[in-house]
PDB file of C-alpha atoms in Angstrom:
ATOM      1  CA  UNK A  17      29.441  20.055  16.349  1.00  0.00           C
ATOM      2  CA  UNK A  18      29.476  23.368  16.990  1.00  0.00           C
ATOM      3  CA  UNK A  19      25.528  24.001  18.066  1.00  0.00           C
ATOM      4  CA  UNK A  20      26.104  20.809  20.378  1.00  0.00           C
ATOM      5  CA  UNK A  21      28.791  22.819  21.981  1.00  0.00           C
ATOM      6  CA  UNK A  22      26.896  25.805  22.234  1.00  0.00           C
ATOM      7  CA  UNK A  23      23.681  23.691  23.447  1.00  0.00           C
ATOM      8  CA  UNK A  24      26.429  22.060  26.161  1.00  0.00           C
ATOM      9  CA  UNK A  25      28.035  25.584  26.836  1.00  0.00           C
ATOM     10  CA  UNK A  26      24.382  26.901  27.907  1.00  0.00           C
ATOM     11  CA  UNK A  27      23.243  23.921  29.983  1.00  0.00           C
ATOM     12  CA  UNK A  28      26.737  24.161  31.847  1.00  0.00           C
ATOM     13  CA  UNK A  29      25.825  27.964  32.481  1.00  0.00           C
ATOM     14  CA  UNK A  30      22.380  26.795  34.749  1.00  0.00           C
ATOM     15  CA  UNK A  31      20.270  28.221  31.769  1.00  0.00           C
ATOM     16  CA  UNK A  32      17.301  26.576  30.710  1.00  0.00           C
ATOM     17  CA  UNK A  33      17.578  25.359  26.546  1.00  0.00           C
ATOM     18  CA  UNK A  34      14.473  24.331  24.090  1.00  0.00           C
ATOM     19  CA  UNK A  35      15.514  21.958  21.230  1.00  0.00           C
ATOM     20  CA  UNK A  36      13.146  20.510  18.926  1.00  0.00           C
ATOM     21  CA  UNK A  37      14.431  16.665  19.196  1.00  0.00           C
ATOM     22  CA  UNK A  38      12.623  15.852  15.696  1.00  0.00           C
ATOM     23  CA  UNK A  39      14.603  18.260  13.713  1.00  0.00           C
ATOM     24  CA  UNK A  40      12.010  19.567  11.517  1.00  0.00           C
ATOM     25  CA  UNK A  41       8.949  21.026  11.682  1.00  0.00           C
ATOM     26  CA  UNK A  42       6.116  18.809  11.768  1.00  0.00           C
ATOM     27  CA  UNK A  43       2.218  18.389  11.008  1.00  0.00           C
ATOM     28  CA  UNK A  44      -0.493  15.928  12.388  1.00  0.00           C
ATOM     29  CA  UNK A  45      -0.219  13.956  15.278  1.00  0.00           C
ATOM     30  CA  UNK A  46       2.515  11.880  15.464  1.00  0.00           C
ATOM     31  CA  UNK A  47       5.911  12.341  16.795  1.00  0.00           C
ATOM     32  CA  UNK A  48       8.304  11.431  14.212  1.00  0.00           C
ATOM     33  CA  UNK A  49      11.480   9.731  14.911  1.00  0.00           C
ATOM     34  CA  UNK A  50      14.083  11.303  17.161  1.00  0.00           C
ATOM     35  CA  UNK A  51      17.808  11.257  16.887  1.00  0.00           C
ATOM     36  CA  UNK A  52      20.030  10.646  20.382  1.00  0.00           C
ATOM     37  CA  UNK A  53      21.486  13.662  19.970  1.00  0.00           C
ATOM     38  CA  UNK A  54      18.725  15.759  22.629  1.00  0.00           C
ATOM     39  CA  UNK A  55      19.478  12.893  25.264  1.00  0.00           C
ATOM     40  CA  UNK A  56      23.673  12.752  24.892  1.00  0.00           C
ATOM     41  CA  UNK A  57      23.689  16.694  25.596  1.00  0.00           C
ATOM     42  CA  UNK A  58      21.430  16.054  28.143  1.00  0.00           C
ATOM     43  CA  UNK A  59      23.561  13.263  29.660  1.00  0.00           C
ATOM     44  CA  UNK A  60      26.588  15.521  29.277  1.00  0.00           C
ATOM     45  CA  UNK A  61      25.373  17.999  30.518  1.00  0.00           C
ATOM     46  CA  UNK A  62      23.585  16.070  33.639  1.00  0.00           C
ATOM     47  CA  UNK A  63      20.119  17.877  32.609  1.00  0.00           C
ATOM     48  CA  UNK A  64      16.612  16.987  33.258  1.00  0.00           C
ATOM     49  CA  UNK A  65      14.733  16.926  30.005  1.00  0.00           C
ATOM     50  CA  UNK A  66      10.667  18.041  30.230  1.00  0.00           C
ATOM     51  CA  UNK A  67       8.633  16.949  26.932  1.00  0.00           C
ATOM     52  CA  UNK A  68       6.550  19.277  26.043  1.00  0.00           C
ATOM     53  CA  UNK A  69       3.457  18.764  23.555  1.00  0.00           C
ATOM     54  CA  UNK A  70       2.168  21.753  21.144  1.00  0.00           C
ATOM     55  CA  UNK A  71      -0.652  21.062  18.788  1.00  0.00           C
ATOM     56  CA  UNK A  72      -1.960  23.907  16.344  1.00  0.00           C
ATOM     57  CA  UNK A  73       0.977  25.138  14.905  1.00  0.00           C
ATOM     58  CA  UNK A  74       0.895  24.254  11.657  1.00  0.00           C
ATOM     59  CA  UNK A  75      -2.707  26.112  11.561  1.00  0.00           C
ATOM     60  CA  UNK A  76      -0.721  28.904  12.821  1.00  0.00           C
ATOM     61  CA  UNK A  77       2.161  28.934  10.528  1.00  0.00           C
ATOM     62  CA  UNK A  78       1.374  26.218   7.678  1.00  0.00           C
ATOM     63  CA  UNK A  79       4.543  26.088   5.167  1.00  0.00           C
ATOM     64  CA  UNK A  80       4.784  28.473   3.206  1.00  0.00           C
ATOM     65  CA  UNK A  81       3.301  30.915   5.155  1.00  0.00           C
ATOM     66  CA  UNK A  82       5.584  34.220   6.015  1.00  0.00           C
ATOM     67  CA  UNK A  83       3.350  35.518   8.848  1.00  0.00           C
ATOM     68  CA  UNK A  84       1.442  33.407  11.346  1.00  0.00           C
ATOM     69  CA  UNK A  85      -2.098  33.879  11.885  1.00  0.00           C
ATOM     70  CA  UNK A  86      -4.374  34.212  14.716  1.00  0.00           C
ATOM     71  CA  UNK A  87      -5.112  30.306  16.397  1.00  0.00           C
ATOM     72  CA  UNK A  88      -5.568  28.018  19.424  1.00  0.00           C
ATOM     73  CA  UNK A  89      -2.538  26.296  20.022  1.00  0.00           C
ATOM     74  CA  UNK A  90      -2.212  23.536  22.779  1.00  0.00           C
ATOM     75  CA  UNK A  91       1.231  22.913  25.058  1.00  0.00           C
ATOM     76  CA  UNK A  92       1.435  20.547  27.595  1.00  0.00           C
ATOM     77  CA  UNK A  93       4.819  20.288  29.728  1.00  0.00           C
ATOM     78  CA  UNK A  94       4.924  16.817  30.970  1.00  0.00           C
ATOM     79  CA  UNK A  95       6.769  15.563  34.013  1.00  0.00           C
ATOM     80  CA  UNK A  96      10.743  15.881  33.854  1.00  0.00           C
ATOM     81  CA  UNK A  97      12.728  13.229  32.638  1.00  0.00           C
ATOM     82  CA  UNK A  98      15.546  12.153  34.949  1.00  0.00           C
ATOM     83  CA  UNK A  99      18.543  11.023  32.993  1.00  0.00           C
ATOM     84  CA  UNK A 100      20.466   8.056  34.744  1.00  0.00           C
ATOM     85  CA  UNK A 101      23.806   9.560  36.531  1.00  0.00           C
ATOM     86  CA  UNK A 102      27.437   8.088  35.507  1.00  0.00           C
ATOM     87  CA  UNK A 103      27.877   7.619  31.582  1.00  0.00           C
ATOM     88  CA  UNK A 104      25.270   6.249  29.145  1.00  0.00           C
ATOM     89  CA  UNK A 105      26.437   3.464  27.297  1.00  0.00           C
ATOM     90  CA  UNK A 106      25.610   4.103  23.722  1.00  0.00           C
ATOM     91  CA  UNK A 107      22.632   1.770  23.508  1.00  0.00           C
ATOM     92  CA  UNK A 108      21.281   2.905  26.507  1.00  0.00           C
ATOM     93  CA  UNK A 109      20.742   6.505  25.196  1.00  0.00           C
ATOM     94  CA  UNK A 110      19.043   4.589  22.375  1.00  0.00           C
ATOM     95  CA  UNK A 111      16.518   2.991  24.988  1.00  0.00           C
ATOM     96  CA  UNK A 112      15.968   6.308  26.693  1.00  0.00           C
ATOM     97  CA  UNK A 113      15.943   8.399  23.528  1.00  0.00           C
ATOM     98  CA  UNK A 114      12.669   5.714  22.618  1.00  0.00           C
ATOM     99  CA  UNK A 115      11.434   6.543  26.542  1.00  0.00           C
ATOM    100  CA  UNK A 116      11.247  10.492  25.770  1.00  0.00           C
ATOM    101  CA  UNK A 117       9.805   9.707  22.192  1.00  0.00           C
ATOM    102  CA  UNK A 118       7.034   7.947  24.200  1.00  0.00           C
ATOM    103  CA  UNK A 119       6.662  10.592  26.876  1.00  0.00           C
ATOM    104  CA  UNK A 120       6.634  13.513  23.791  1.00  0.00           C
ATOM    105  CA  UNK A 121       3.855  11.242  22.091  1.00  0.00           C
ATOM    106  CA  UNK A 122       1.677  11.916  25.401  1.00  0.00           C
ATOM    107  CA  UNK A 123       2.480  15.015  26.020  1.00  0.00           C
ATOM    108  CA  UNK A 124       1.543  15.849  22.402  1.00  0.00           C
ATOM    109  CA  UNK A 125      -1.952  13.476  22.596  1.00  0.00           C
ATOM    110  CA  UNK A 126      -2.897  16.148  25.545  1.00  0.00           C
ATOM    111  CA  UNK A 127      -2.035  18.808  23.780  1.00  0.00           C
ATOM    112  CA  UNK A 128      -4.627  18.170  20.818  1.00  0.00           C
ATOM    113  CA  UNK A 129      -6.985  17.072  23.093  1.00  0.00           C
ATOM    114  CA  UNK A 130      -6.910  20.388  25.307  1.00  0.00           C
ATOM    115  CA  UNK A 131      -6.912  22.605  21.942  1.00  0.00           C
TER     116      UNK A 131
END
């Protein structure tokens, strides 16, 4: 509760905010599966949500490792994604939370492909 107030709390301010909607780091290519949490602060907080793809990070940083090394690492920002205005029923936010998974997946195809 509290970092979804503080996510809300800096979306109401204007500024921009980064969250990681899998949770976890992850390897390969394959976005894992996302919770609704990213798009219900989003819909709270009326924002636009832009997937972005990075491949080559766990090259970078593989686990374990305490200091990253030297790499190529991909990002792609894709278009926004415009959240519906009024309130999201709770199964919509499903549907679109299975939208932005699809949009990440693309994003993150480009992103190995461009590394």
């Amino acid at each position: 509760r509290e970092a979804t107030r503080a996510a809300r709390e800096i979306l109401d301010s204007g500024r921009p905010l980064m969250i990681f909607p899998e949770g976890t780091r992850q390897t390969g290519r394959k976005i894992g599966e996302l919770f609704d949490g990213t798009m219900w602060i989003a819909s709270k907080a009326k924002a636009s949500i832009v997937p972005v793809g990075i491949a080559g990070t766990e090259d970078a940083m593989p686990p374990g490792a305490r200091i990253p090394k030297k790499t190529t690492v991909g990002v792609v920002a894709a278009e926004p994604m415009v959240l519906p205005s009024g309130r999201i029923p709770r199964a919509k936010l499903g549907e679109l939370t299975e939208e932005f998974r699809s949009r990440l997946q693309a994003a993150n195809d480009r992103a190995h492909e461009i590394r």
